[in-house]
Amino acid sequence: MEPHAARVLVADDEDDIRGLVCLAVRRAGGTVVAEAADGPTALDAARSTVPDLAVLDVSMPGATGLEVCTTLRAEAATAGVRVLLLSAGASEEDVARGLASGADSYLAKPFAVAGLVARIRELTTGGTA
Amino acid sequence: MTTVEETPAALGEVDLLRAEVARLTAERDALRADMDRRDGELETAGRMLAARAQTMTSVIDAVTEQSIIGTDLDGVVRVWNPGAEKLLGLPRAEVVRRRLITDFHLAEELAAEGGGLHALVRLAQAEGRDVRDWTYVTAGGEERTVSVAVTPRSDDSGEHAGWNFVGTDMTEVRASERLKDQFVSLISHELRTPLSSILGYLELVLDDPDQPLTEEQRSYLGTVERNAQRLLRLVGDLLFTAQVEAGRFTLQPEDVDLAAVLRAAEENARVAAAAGDVRLDLDLPAADVVVAGDPVRLGQACDNLVSNAVKFTPAGGRVTLSLRAGWQAADGAFTEQPCPGGAPVARISVSDTGYGIPAAELDQLFTRFFRASTAKRNAVKGVGLGLSITKAITTAHGGSLDVVSAEGRGTTFTLTLPIPR
């Protein structure tokens, strides 16, 4: 067991999807430490409270999930944050671009909630779940 | 002055000389006549040539919507038609013998292909002809996307003398293609987002152990889910079709066990087949049949064929999925034994005892949004994307998709894929 519930940042500009992701985080045993509806807010939130995992939508206003991910990786304080990208684009190109930005994992929308829970659990327990 | 002695011998010599002079005179006259005749012929030929050149020039000058540019071997412009004047904004007099064809190309684009004239003519030199998009830069600095056909030009003795560049301005066409592509991507994204919410929250309701649903509620929500999934497939099909159209569909091949693909297709169609009282048979070989391909796309192709077969077969009918490894001869004939000159192939066939497709419609079967009259007549649901997608997937795998059908008796689709040696 982890010593503390994993701290997760959830960023998606769609309220309904964000609600679904937050629920999946809780089902995976994590805590949502911040929610964001755009890229810059997500970055600010990650800088002020460094999470264990950031679940980022790819197409967000202000900065895309890919840009947020690249910035997180570039800054020392957040370089170690694990990143799960969610995207409505599911082509191989999209996945390759996502992973090239430094993301640990990529999930295409629409996702099964059970699948998202499993993925979050994997990423917050270092793959030992 | 010397006198000729009038001896009999000298007299004979004079006659001989006179005869020689007469012969030479006659010869000269004949030559002169011949020359006059040839002069006339030359003049006629010259007039014909001038007329022919005039015809060629007037034809080239009449082309105002395509640029026709001819160069010598060094790329110096020698021919510049009104279409080139219109497209590139410079009159013939300012270009011919004074400018290079490469002056009108985007330098970066040429550099990316190795630079200079060579970049432009490399493929035409190797293959005799090359057609592709290049960016022309007009006199005013504007960039135009032009589909350029490059061919070598030879002189009257058949020697390679230069190059022809025939261009069609595609700027607007390409822009509208890009717009369509962006539109389809945008729409599919915009449709997928609400579908994600619908499916996600449905899953929460359907799988909540604390608040179990009644059978009736479960059945209603199951209908909602099935239709949301259907919408999602449609969006995926539209997006995929757009990618194929834009030439952006690429494969990441891996080893695919076709028996597994067919077993999955059979399983996916089982519910619909049972509902329609259609028998579903699977005929697989004992040995594995492995091809190089994309398992998801091949699965999609087989699913399309099987679900079509089930949809187009009335109650009491039969659909048979079969798989064989064998050899395809040069004439396309399939044998299960190796044949000389044959290539190893895998052959998937999906046969039904359904409505069939009228012979006159078979040609259009793989066209997007085409629906057979038997589909409309029997109220078979669909939008007409499945077979065009299946065909695109097959082609991308280097395979072929064939159909044999008899109206009222049934249809067999055969998907042939190369097996790597």
XYZ file of C-alpha atoms in Angstrom:
550
model
C 0.000 0.000 0.000
C 1.066 3.563 -0.693
C 1.819 5.652 2.410
C -0.553 8.406 1.211
C -3.341 8.720 -1.331
C -1.870 9.805 -4.649
C -2.344 13.515 -5.383
C -3.862 14.040 -8.807
C -4.369 17.135 -10.957
C -7.286 16.859 -13.379
C -7.456 19.219 -16.376
C -10.161 19.156 -19.035
C -12.219 21.984 -20.474
C -15.369 19.817 -20.509
C -16.984 19.934 -17.055
C -18.749 16.596 -17.555
C -15.589 14.790 -18.597
C -13.674 16.396 -15.716
C -16.320 15.102 -13.324
C -15.922 11.623 -14.757
C -12.121 11.741 -14.447
C -12.327 12.997 -10.830
C -14.625 10.115 -10.001
C -12.189 7.672 -11.606
C -9.338 9.185 -9.557
C -11.270 8.597 -6.318
C -12.174 5.058 -7.395
C -8.492 4.440 -8.011
C -7.771 5.472 -4.416
C -6.357 8.904 -5.264
C -7.198 12.454 -4.189
C -7.990 15.252 -6.624
C -5.801 18.128 -5.418
C -6.719 20.536 -8.209
C -9.021 20.867 -11.180
C -8.417 23.053 -14.219
C -10.442 23.900 -17.313
C -7.571 25.343 -19.350
C -3.839 24.906 -19.926
C -2.429 27.915 -18.006
C -4.566 27.151 -14.922
C -3.383 23.543 -15.031
C 0.256 24.693 -15.123
C -0.219 27.142 -12.229
C -1.945 24.453 -10.180
C 0.869 21.959 -10.838
C 3.506 24.534 -9.836
C 1.809 25.521 -6.577
C 0.955 21.979 -5.455
C 3.123 19.477 -7.284
C 0.898 16.435 -7.888
C 1.920 12.794 -8.259
C -0.124 12.506 -11.449
C -1.585 14.990 -13.932
C -4.478 13.804 -16.086
C -4.527 16.265 -19.001
C -6.954 16.674 -21.862
C -5.038 17.235 -25.110
C -7.247 19.988 -26.539
C -7.656 22.676 -23.914
C -7.819 26.442 -24.412
C -4.742 28.521 -23.552
C -2.267 25.673 -23.807
C -2.854 22.135 -25.058
C -2.260 19.118 -22.850
C 0.854 18.422 -24.941
C 2.233 21.902 -24.217
C 1.431 21.620 -20.510
C 3.159 18.235 -20.440
C 6.275 19.560 -22.210
C 6.466 22.501 -19.758
C 6.040 20.221 -16.720
C 8.902 18.071 -17.982
C 11.124 21.109 -18.587
C 10.819 22.531 -15.064
C 12.852 20.865 -12.317
C 10.086 20.963 -9.685
C 7.528 19.223 -11.900
C 9.805 17.119 -14.119
C 8.909 13.978 -12.161
C 5.115 14.368 -12.328
C 3.530 11.426 -14.096
C 1.299 12.448 -16.986
C -1.733 10.726 -18.493
C -3.074 12.372 -21.652
C -6.714 12.085 -22.691
C -7.641 12.846 -26.256
C -10.545 12.595 -28.671
C -8.005 12.106 -31.453
C -7.071 8.446 -31.465
C -4.877 8.015 -34.537
C -1.395 6.581 -34.189
C -0.047 10.023 -35.058
C -1.930 11.523 -32.110
C -0.621 8.880 -29.724
C 2.945 9.305 -31.010
C 2.733 13.088 -30.584
C 1.383 12.603 -27.059
C 4.159 10.253 -25.999
C 6.774 12.456 -27.710
C 5.716 15.338 -25.452
C 6.890 13.237 -22.505
C 3.591 11.747 -21.341
C 3.726 8.414 -19.493
C 0.460 7.167 -20.921
C -2.251 8.014 -23.413
C -5.936 7.181 -23.375
C -8.337 7.857 -26.248
C -11.790 9.307 -25.657
C -14.283 7.888 -25.220
C -12.726 5.757 -22.510
C -14.339 3.154 -20.289
C -14.415 4.444 -16.703
C -13.139 1.074 -15.463
C -10.212 1.347 -17.923
C -9.365 4.857 -16.739
C -9.468 3.721 -13.091
C -7.029 0.914 -13.880
C -4.707 3.263 -15.772
C -4.687 5.834 -12.941
C -3.980 3.087 -10.406
C -1.059 1.857 -12.513
C 0.432 5.331 -12.776
C 0.004 6.239 -9.092
C 1.457 3.054 -7.662
C 4.479 2.912 -9.954
C 3.039 0.052 -11.935
C 2.931 -2.289 -8.949
C -0.836 -2.391 -8.733
C 49.244 31.773 -130.987
C 49.534 28.155 -131.842
C 47.768 26.687 -134.782
C 46.352 23.295 -134.901
C 47.579 21.368 -137.779
C 44.661 20.112 -139.743
C 45.753 16.531 -139.686
C 43.174 13.728 -139.530
C 44.351 12.945 -136.009
C 43.882 16.541 -134.796
C 40.457 16.729 -136.386
C 39.341 13.674 -134.372
C 40.499 15.333 -131.137
C 38.478 18.499 -131.832
C 35.338 16.440 -132.357
C 35.948 14.647 -129.116
C 36.357 17.942 -127.263
C 33.173 19.314 -128.842
C 31.284 16.237 -127.820
C 32.594 16.568 -124.257
C 31.527 20.220 -124.100
C 28.055 19.259 -125.302
C 27.822 16.514 -122.693
C 28.931 18.837 -119.918
C 26.464 21.496 -121.048
C 23.649 18.992 -120.976
C 24.731 17.814 -117.551
C 24.852 21.396 -116.290
C 21.378 22.036 -117.625
C 20.068 18.897 -115.950
C 21.667 19.920 -112.669
C 20.209 23.388 -112.969
C 16.751 21.918 -113.566
C 17.204 19.604 -110.618
C 18.271 22.541 -108.435
C 15.245 24.537 -109.492
C 13.015 21.596 -108.648
C 14.679 21.166 -105.261
C 14.373 24.876 -104.584
C 10.667 24.535 -105.150
C 10.485 21.510 -102.890
C 12.473 23.288 -100.198
C 10.200 26.268 -100.379
C 7.136 24.023 -100.008
C 8.730 22.176 -97.093
C 9.666 25.461 -95.492
C 6.126 26.720 -95.840
C 4.769 23.479 -94.355
C 7.192 23.666 -91.452
C 6.315 27.273 -90.790
C 2.633 26.373 -90.880
C 3.187 23.475 -88.499
C 5.236 25.632 -86.129
C 2.481 28.244 -86.341
C -0.091 25.571 -85.411
C 2.028 24.398 -82.458
C 2.584 27.955 -81.266
C -1.084 28.821 -81.588
C -2.033 25.685 -79.642
C 0.477 26.504 -76.886
C -0.680 30.142 -76.944
C -4.292 29.038 -76.609
C -3.478 27.345 -73.299
C -4.189 30.095 -70.816
C -5.091 28.067 -67.716
C -2.019 25.806 -67.680
C 1.541 27.011 -67.672
C 3.711 25.420 -70.355
C 7.366 26.149 -69.770
C 10.158 24.618 -71.842
C 13.804 24.881 -70.853
C 17.160 23.812 -72.240
C 19.352 21.327 -70.395
C 20.612 24.070 -68.062
C 17.097 25.084 -67.076
C 17.133 28.331 -69.115
C 13.566 29.110 -70.209
C 12.993 28.751 -73.989
C 9.196 28.352 -74.123
C 6.804 30.448 -72.008
C 3.099 30.310 -72.895
C 0.305 32.724 -71.944
C -0.697 30.331 -69.135
C 2.781 30.839 -67.639
C 2.449 34.610 -68.135
C -0.888 34.588 -66.333
C 0.223 32.298 -63.480
C 3.634 33.835 -62.846
C 2.941 37.426 -63.888
C 5.815 37.954 -66.352
C 5.613 38.458 -70.149
C 7.458 36.078 -72.471
C 9.984 38.728 -73.564
C 11.250 39.156 -70.008
C 11.731 35.471 -69.408
C 12.779 33.548 -72.523
C 16.594 33.107 -72.608
C 16.855 35.426 -69.588
C 15.558 33.430 -66.628
C 15.936 29.955 -65.151
C 12.953 27.721 -64.334
C 14.322 27.452 -60.780
C 13.886 31.251 -60.380
C 10.152 30.589 -60.110
C 10.356 27.852 -57.487
C 10.403 28.108 -53.707
C 14.110 27.764 -52.864
C 13.532 25.796 -49.626
C 11.403 23.273 -51.450
C 14.104 22.676 -54.077
C 16.775 22.515 -51.355
C 14.795 19.816 -49.529
C 14.952 17.700 -52.700
C 18.686 18.213 -53.203
C 18.552 21.685 -54.747
C 18.626 23.264 -58.198
C 17.289 21.992 -61.493
C 18.275 18.458 -60.578
C 15.669 18.424 -57.793
C 12.989 19.259 -60.342
C 13.923 16.775 -63.040
C 15.466 13.897 -61.080
C 12.394 11.636 -61.217
C 11.443 12.619 -64.771
C 14.986 11.698 -65.816
C 14.714 8.300 -64.139
C 11.143 7.462 -65.118
C 10.421 9.592 -68.186
C 7.710 11.542 -66.390
C 6.991 12.997 -62.970
C 3.807 14.656 -61.725
C 3.581 16.268 -58.311
C 2.873 19.467 -56.434
C 5.495 22.215 -56.378
C 5.294 25.750 -55.056
C 5.736 28.414 -57.745
C 6.628 31.953 -56.670
C 5.062 34.625 -58.895
C 6.686 37.890 -59.988
C 4.703 39.557 -57.201
C 6.141 37.151 -54.597
C 2.918 35.183 -54.150
C 3.198 31.429 -53.587
C 0.989 29.098 -55.652
C 0.598 25.345 -55.283
C 0.986 23.914 -58.780
C 0.674 20.325 -59.962
C 3.617 20.123 -62.392
C 4.155 17.388 -64.998
C 7.840 17.233 -65.907
C 8.960 15.441 -69.089
C 12.230 15.436 -71.038
C 12.206 17.313 -74.367
C 14.166 16.160 -77.400
C 15.320 18.109 -80.458
C 14.670 17.221 -84.148
C 17.447 14.644 -84.178
C 15.992 12.924 -81.143
C 18.716 14.189 -78.802
C 17.699 15.158 -75.245
C 17.581 18.956 -75.450
C 15.820 20.094 -72.297
C 12.697 19.815 -70.155
C 8.989 20.572 -70.351
C 7.092 21.740 -67.287
C 3.302 21.735 -67.645
C 1.634 23.170 -64.562
C -1.932 23.414 -63.255
C -2.655 25.831 -60.437
C -4.027 23.732 -57.540
C -3.833 26.405 -54.818
C -7.594 26.703 -54.306
C -8.226 22.969 -54.724
C -5.613 22.035 -52.127
C -6.899 24.704 -49.755
C -10.439 23.338 -49.967
C -9.145 19.789 -49.464
C -7.353 20.964 -46.317
C -10.490 22.738 -45.157
C -12.569 19.588 -45.639
C -9.967 17.582 -43.739
C -9.983 20.092 -40.864
C -13.767 20.172 -40.889
C -14.055 16.391 -40.578
C -11.453 16.347 -37.777
C -13.238 19.146 -35.946
C -16.660 17.550 -36.311
C -15.405 14.175 -35.207
C -13.750 15.756 -32.156
C -16.853 17.758 -31.334
C -19.026 14.639 -31.628
C -16.695 12.411 -29.684
C -16.584 14.711 -26.668
C -20.312 14.548 -25.792
C -20.305 10.836 -26.674
C -17.520 10.361 -24.127
C -19.715 11.882 -21.451
C -22.787 9.885 -22.471
C -20.929 6.566 -22.486
C -18.940 7.313 -19.322
C -21.942 8.251 -17.184
C -23.984 5.377 -18.634
C -21.265 3.008 -17.519
C -21.466 4.451 -13.997
C -25.237 3.907 -13.849
C -25.141 0.434 -15.394
C -22.292 -0.797 -13.186
C -23.272 0.682 -9.826
C -23.396 -2.224 -7.363
C -24.945 0.004 -4.643
C -27.976 0.941 -6.748
C -28.846 -1.982 -8.995
C -31.253 -1.271 -11.856
C -34.453 -3.097 -12.663
C -34.367 -5.312 -15.746
C -36.514 -2.796 -17.598
C -34.242 0.142 -16.739
C -31.229 -1.887 -17.702
C -32.786 -2.730 -21.065
C -33.653 0.932 -21.825
C -30.181 2.134 -20.900
C -28.716 -0.733 -22.920
C -30.515 0.686 -25.953
C -29.074 4.132 -25.210
C -25.589 2.652 -24.954
C -25.924 0.622 -28.157
C -26.984 3.705 -30.088
C -24.245 5.854 -28.601
C -21.754 3.180 -29.692
C -23.287 3.205 -33.161
C -22.875 6.973 -33.399
C -19.291 6.603 -32.237
C -18.549 4.025 -34.950
C -20.059 6.312 -37.554
C -17.853 9.200 -36.416
C -14.828 6.899 -36.527
C -15.743 5.722 -40.032
C -16.145 9.287 -41.279
C -12.808 10.307 -39.809
C -11.104 7.232 -41.251
C -12.608 7.872 -44.690
C -11.319 11.442 -44.574
C -7.848 10.213 -43.612
C -7.818 7.757 -46.515
C -8.947 10.516 -48.897
C -6.236 12.842 -47.656
C -3.648 10.078 -48.076
C -2.904 10.207 -44.357
C -3.735 6.554 -43.654
C -0.582 4.629 -42.845
C -0.079 1.152 -41.426
C 2.231 -0.019 -38.674
C 2.397 -3.676 -39.712
C 2.860 -6.508 -37.241
C 2.236 -10.270 -37.446
C -1.497 -10.890 -37.499
C -3.083 -14.322 -37.019
C -6.045 -14.189 -39.399
C -7.850 -17.116 -37.731
C -8.038 -15.025 -34.549
C -9.337 -12.057 -36.565
C -12.080 -14.216 -38.101
C -13.003 -15.812 -34.775
C -13.420 -12.311 -33.319
C -15.509 -11.204 -36.318
C -17.746 -14.228 -35.886
C -18.153 -13.487 -32.195
C -18.946 -9.814 -32.863
C -21.679 -10.775 -35.340
C -23.181 -13.560 -33.248
C -25.853 -11.477 -31.479
C -27.078 -9.833 -34.693
C -27.085 -13.184 -36.509
C -29.108 -14.855 -33.766
C -31.558 -11.947 -33.715
C -32.042 -12.238 -37.477
C -32.197 -16.050 -37.391
C -29.118 -16.324 -39.620
C -26.768 -19.291 -39.184
C -23.108 -18.281 -38.850
C -20.467 -20.867 -39.830
C -16.723 -20.599 -39.381
C -14.413 -22.657 -41.589
C -10.775 -22.310 -40.484
C -7.678 -24.259 -41.571
C -5.728 -26.384 -39.079
C -2.529 -24.359 -39.446
C -2.093 -20.685 -38.500
C -2.304 -18.149 -41.314
C -0.167 -15.136 -40.479
C 0.103 -11.938 -42.519
C 1.870 -8.620 -41.898
C -0.729 -6.003 -41.096
C -2.651 -3.856 -38.670
C -4.777 -6.181 -36.494
C -7.322 -3.486 -35.596
C -7.886 -2.420 -39.199
C -8.006 -6.005 -40.494
C -10.530 -6.769 -37.750
C -12.561 -3.767 -38.860
C -12.470 -4.990 -42.495
C -13.690 -8.490 -41.512
C -16.318 -7.082 -39.134
C -17.668 -4.942 -41.973
C -17.915 -7.917 -44.354
C -19.525 -10.209 -41.782
C -21.984 -7.644 -40.426
C -22.967 -6.751 -44.021
C -23.521 -10.422 -44.839
C -25.721 -10.869 -41.768
C -27.694 -7.687 -42.505
C -28.278 -8.701 -46.127
C -29.425 -12.249 -45.357
C -33.090 -12.928 -44.563
C -34.181 -15.189 -41.710
C -33.314 -18.845 -42.223
C -30.244 -17.993 -44.314
C -26.596 -18.774 -43.745
C -23.325 -16.809 -43.592
C -20.025 -18.660 -43.922
C -16.654 -17.206 -42.971
C -13.706 -19.117 -44.338
C -9.956 -18.754 -44.351
C -7.408 -20.510 -46.571
C -3.685 -20.138 -47.174
C -2.582 -20.821 -50.724
C -1.005 -19.455 -53.857
C -2.148 -16.877 -56.295
C -1.047 -17.329 -59.912
C -0.183 -14.388 -62.152
C -3.725 -14.492 -63.610
C -5.218 -14.176 -60.115
C -6.339 -17.814 -59.849
C -6.102 -19.278 -56.341
C -4.789 -22.758 -55.571
C -4.031 -24.440 -52.292
C -0.930 -26.057 -53.854
C 2.173 -24.047 -54.819
C 2.002 -23.050 -58.476
C 4.885 -21.891 -60.676
C 5.307 -18.116 -60.525
C 2.582 -17.896 -57.888
C 2.716 -15.756 -54.757
C 1.717 -16.996 -51.297
C -1.556 -15.444 -50.179
C -4.192 -15.693 -47.490
C -7.781 -15.724 -48.653
C -10.696 -14.733 -46.458
C -14.147 -15.248 -47.896
C -17.506 -14.248 -46.495
C -20.451 -15.898 -48.273
C -24.100 -15.337 -47.629
C -27.379 -16.691 -48.971
C -28.885 -13.197 -48.929
C -30.549 -10.714 -51.248
C -27.542 -10.368 -53.548
C -26.463 -7.290 -55.487
C -27.670 -6.472 -59.019
C -24.849 -6.990 -61.558
C -25.154 -3.404 -62.802
C -24.360 -2.078 -59.317
C -21.255 -4.156 -58.600
C -18.915 -1.518 -60.086
C -20.077 1.148 -57.644
C -20.075 -1.089 -54.609
C -16.831 0.267 -53.152
C -17.762 3.905 -53.721
C -18.334 6.004 -50.611
C -21.976 6.439 -49.615
C -23.143 4.057 -52.363
C -26.024 1.822 -51.290
C -27.227 -1.124 -53.348
C -30.854 -1.035 -54.454
C -31.361 -4.342 -52.610
C -30.257 -2.571 -49.413
C -32.820 0.171 -49.852
C -35.550 -2.226 -50.969
C -35.071 -4.489 -47.941
C -34.629 -1.570 -45.520
C -31.118 -2.646 -44.540
C -29.627 0.062 -42.319
C -26.339 1.764 -43.135
C -24.783 4.834 -44.720
C -22.577 3.188 -47.339
C -19.138 3.603 -45.800
C -18.329 0.026 -44.734
C -17.237 -1.405 -48.070
C -15.248 1.666 -49.120
C -13.415 1.426 -45.787
C -12.872 -2.319 -46.202
C -11.510 -1.707 -49.691
C -9.153 1.041 -48.435
C -7.856 -1.217 -45.653
C -7.332 -4.080 -48.122
C -5.475 -1.849 -50.577
C -3.261 -0.458 -47.814
C -2.270 -4.071 -47.011
C -1.340 -4.743 -50.643
C -4.335 -7.046 -51.048
C -7.437 -7.187 -53.188
C -11.163 -7.313 -52.495
C -13.450 -9.109 -54.958
C -17.134 -9.769 -55.055
C -19.345 -12.311 -56.785
C -23.081 -11.943 -56.418
C -26.342 -13.277 -57.809
C -29.511 -11.390 -57.016
C -31.781 -13.470 -54.833
C -29.099 -16.131 -54.280
C -26.368 -14.448 -52.285
C -23.004 -12.744 -52.314
C -19.409 -13.791 -51.674
C -16.730 -11.263 -50.795
C -13.150 -12.468 -51.081
C -10.333 -10.622 -49.382
C -6.890 -11.723 -50.575
C -3.803 -10.651 -48.636
C -0.135 -11.310 -49.463
C 1.743 -13.600 -47.057
C 5.329 -12.469 -46.482
C 7.753 -15.138 -47.764
